[in-house]
Structures are given as structure tokens and as C-alpha cells.
JSON list of C-alpha atoms in Angstrom, two decimals:
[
{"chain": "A", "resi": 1, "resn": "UNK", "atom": "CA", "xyz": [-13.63, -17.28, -24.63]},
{"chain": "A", "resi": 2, "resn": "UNK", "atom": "CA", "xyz": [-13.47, -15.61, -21.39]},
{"chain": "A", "resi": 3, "resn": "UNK", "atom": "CA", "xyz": [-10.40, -13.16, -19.79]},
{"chain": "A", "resi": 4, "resn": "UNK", "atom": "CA", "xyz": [-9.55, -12.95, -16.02]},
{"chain": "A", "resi": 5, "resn": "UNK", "atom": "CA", "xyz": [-8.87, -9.73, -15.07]},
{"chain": "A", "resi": 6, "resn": "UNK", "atom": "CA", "xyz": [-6.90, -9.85, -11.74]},
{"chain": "A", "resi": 7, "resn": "UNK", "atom": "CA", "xyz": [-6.66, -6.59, -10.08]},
{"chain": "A", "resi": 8, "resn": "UNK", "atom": "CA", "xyz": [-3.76, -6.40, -7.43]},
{"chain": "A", "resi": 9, "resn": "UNK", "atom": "CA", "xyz": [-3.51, -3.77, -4.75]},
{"chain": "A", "resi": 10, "resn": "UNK", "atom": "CA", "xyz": [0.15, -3.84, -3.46]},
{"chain": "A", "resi": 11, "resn": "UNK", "atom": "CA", "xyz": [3.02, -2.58, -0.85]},
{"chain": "A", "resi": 12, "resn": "UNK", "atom": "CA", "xyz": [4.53, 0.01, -3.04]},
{"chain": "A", "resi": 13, "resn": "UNK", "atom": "CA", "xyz": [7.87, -0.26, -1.29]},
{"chain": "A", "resi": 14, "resn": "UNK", "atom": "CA", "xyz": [8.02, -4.03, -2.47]},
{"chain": "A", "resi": 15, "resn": "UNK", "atom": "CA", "xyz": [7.31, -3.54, -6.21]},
{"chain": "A", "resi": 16, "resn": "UNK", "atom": "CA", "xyz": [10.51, -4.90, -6.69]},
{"chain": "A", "resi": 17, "resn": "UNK", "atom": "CA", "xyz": [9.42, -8.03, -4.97]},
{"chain": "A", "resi": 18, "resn": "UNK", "atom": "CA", "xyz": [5.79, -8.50, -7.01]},
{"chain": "A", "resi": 19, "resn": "UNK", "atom": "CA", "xyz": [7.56, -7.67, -10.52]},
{"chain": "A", "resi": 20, "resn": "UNK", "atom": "CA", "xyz": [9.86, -11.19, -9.80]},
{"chain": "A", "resi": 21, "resn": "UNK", "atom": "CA", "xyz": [6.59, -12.87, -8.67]},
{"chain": "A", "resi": 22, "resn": "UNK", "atom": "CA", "xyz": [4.76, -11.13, -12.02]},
{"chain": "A", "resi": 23, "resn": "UNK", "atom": "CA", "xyz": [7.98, -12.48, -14.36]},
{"chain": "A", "resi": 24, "resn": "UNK", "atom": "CA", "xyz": [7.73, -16.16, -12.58]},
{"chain": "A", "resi": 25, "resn": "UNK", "atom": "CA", "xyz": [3.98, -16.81, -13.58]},
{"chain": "A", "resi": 26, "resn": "UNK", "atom": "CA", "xyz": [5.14, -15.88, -17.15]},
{"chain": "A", "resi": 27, "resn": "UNK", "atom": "CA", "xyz": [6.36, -19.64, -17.57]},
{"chain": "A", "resi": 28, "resn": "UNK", "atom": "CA", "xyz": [3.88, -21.13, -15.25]},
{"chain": "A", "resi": 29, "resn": "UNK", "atom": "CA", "xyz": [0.86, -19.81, -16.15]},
{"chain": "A", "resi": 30, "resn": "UNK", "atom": "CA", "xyz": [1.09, -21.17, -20.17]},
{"chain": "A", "resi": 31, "resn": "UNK", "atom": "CA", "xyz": [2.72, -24.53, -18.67]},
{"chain": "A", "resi": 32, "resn": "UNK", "atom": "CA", "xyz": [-0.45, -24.74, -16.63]},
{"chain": "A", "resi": 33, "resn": "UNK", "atom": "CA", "xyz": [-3.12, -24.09, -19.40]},
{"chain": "A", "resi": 34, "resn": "UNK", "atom": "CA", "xyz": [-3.70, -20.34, -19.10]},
{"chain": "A", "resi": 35, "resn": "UNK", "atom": "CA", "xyz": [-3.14, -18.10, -22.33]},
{"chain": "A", "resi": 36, "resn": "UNK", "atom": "CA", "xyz": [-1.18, -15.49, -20.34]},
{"chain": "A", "resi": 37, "resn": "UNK", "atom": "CA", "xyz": [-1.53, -12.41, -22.07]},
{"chain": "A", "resi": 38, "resn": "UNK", "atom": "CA", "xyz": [0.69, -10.37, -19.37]},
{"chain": "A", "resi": 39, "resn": "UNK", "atom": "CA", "xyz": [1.10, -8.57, -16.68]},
{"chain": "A", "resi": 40, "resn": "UNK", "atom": "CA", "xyz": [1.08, -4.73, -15.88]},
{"chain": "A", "resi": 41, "resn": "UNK", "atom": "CA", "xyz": [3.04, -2.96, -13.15]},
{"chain": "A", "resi": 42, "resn": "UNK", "atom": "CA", "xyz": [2.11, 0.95, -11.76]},
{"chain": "A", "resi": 43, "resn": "UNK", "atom": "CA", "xyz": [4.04, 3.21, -13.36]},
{"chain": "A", "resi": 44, "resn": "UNK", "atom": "CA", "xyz": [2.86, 6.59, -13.01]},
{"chain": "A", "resi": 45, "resn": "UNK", "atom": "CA", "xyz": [0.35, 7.75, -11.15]},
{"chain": "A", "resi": 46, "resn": "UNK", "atom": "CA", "xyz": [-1.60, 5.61, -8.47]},
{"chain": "A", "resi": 47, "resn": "UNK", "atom": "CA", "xyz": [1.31, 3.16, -7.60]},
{"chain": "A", "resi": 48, "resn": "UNK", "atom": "CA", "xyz": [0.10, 0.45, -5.39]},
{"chain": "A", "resi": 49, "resn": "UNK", "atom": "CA", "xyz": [-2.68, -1.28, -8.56]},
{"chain": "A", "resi": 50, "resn": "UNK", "atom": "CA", "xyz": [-1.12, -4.38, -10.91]},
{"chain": "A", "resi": 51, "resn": "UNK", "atom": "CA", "xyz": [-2.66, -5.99, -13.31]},
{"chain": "A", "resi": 52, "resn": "UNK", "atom": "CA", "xyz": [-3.02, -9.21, -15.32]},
{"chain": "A", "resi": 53, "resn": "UNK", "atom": "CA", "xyz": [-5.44, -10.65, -18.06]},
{"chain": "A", "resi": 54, "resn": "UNK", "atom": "CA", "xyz": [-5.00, -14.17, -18.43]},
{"chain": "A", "resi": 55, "resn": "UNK", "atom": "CA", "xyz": [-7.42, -16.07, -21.29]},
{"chain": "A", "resi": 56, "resn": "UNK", "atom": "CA", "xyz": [-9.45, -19.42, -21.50]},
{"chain": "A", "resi": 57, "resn": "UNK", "atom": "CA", "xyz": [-12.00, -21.15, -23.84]},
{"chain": "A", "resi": 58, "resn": "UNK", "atom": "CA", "xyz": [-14.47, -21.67, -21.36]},
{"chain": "A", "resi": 59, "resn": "UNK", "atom": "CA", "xyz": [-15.12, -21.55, -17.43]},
{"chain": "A", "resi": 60, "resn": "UNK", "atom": "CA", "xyz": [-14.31, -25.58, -17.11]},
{"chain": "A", "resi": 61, "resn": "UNK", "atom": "CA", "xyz": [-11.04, -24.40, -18.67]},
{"chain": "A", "resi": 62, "resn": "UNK", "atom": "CA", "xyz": [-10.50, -21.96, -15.96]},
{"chain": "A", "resi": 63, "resn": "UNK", "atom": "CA", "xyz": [-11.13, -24.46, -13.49]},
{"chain": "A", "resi": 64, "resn": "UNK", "atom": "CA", "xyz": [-8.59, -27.46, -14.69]},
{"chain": "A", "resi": 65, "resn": "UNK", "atom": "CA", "xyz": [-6.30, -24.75, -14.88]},
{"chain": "A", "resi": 66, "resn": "UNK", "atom": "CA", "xyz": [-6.31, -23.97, -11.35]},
{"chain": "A", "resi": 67, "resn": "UNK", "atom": "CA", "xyz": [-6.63, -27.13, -10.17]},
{"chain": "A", "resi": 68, "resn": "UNK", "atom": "CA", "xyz": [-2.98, -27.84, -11.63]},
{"chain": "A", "resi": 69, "resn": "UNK", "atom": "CA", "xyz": [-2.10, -24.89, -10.55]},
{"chain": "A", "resi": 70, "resn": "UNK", "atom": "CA", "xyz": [-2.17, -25.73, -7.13]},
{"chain": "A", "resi": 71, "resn": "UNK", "atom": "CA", "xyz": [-0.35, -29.08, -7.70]},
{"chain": "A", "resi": 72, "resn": "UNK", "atom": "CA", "xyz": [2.50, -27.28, -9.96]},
{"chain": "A", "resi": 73, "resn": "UNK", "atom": "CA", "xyz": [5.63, -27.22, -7.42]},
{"chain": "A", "resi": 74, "resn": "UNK", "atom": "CA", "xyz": [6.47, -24.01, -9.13]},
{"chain": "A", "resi": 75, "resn": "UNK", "atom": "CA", "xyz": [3.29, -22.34, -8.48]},
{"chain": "A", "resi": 76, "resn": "UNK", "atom": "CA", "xyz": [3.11, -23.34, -5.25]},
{"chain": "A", "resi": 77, "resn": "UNK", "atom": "CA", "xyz": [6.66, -21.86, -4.51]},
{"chain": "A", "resi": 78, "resn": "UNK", "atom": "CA", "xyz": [5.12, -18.64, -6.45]},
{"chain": "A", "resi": 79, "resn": "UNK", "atom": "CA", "xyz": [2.38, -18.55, -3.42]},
{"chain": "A", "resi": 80, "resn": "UNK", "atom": "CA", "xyz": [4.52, -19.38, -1.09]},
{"chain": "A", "resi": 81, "resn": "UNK", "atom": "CA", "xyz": [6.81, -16.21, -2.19]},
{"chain": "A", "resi": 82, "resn": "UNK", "atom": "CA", "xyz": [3.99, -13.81, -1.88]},
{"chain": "A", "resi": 83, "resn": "UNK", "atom": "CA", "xyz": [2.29, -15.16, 1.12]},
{"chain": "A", "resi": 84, "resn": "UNK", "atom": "CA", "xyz": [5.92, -15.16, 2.88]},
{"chain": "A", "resi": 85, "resn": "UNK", "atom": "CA", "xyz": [6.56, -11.62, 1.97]},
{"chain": "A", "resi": 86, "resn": "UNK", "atom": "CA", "xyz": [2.70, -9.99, 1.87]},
{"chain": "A", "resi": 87, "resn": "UNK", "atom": "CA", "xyz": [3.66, -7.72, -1.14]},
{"chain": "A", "resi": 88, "resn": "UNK", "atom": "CA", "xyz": [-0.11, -8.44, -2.47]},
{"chain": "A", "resi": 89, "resn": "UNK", "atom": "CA", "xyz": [-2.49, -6.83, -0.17]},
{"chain": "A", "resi": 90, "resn": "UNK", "atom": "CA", "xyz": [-5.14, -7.29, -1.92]},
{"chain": "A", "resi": 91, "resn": "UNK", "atom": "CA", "xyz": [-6.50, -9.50, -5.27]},
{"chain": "A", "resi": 92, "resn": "UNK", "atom": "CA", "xyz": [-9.33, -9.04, -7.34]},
{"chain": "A", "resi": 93, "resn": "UNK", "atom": "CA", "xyz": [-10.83, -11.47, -10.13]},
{"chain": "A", "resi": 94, "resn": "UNK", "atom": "CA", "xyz": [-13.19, -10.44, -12.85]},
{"chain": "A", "resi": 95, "resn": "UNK", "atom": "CA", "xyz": [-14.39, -12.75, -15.50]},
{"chain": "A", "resi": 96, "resn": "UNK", "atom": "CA", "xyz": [-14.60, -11.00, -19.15]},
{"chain": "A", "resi": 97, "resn": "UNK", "atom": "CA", "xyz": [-15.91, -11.74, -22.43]},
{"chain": "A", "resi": 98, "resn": "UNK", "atom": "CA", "xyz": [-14.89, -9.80, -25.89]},
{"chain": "A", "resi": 99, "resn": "UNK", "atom": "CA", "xyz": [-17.03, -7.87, -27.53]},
{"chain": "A", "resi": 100, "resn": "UNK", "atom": "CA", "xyz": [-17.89, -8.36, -31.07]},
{"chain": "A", "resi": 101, "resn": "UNK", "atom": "CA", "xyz": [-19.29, -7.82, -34.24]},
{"chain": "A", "resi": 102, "resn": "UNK", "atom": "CA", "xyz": [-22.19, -9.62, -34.97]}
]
């Protein structure tokens, strides 16, 4: 199993904006093959960092899933939405694996 950890630096004065993109990938993200385990909004503290973990058996899974992600209409419109209104300044990806016993 691996985890992508996606590390967003956004506008502060749209948090508003990123929370409705956050709450729209909550459908399309499992209807696209991702195990969404959720998303995380600043709340105190530093208050421009998001985050989101979403899980996959393998790399290949990964891969099919964004390659129907970028044919879903909805996901596309989900872009669209944050590329329109530039409330993501900046994304990070890092690809995780649990530790466990042995």
C-alpha cells in the first residue's frame, strides 16, 4: 500500500473557497479509485498549509487513478474551480508507505 500526502500552500483569505473544492473531491476521489482518507484545513496556527492523504495498493493504482481523473467531468470542473480562482498556490506530493511490525 502506498499514501499520497498532498501538501497545499494556500490564499488564506480564500479558505472558504479551497474547503468547497476539499468537500467536492470527497465524492470524486472514491468514484475515481482513490481510498480518500480526508482532508485537513489550517486551523490554528500557520494558516495558509492543507492537507490530504489519499491511499492505493500499488503505484500502477495511483496511476489509473489519475488517468480517470482527468477524464471525470467532475474533476475536471474541480480543476477548473481552483485554477479559475488560484486559491492553491502551491501543491506538494509525497508518496508514503506504513510502517509495520515485522
Amino acid at each position: 500500500m502506498i499514501t499520497c500526502h498532498i501538501r497545499y500552500v494556500i490564499d488564506p483569505f480564500q479558505r472558504d473557497a479551497f474547503e468547497a473544492y476539499a468537500q467536492a473531491w470527497l465524492t470524486i476521489i472514491p468514484a475515481c479509485g482513490g481510498d480518500l482518507i480526508g482532508y485537513w484545513l489550517p486551523h490554528e496556527g500557520t494558516n495558509d498549509v492543507a492537507h490530504a492523504l489519499i491511499s492505493f495498493d500499488n503505484l500502477a493504482a495511483y496511476e489509473a487513478y489519475r488517468a480517470r481523473l482527468r477524464t471525470d467531468p467532475a474533476g475536471a470542473a474541480n480543476f477548473a474551480t481552483a485554477q479559475q480562482h488560484r486559491f492553491i498556490l502551491r501543491e506538494d506530493r509525497t508518496f508514503l508507505t506504513p510502517v509495520t511490525l515485522p
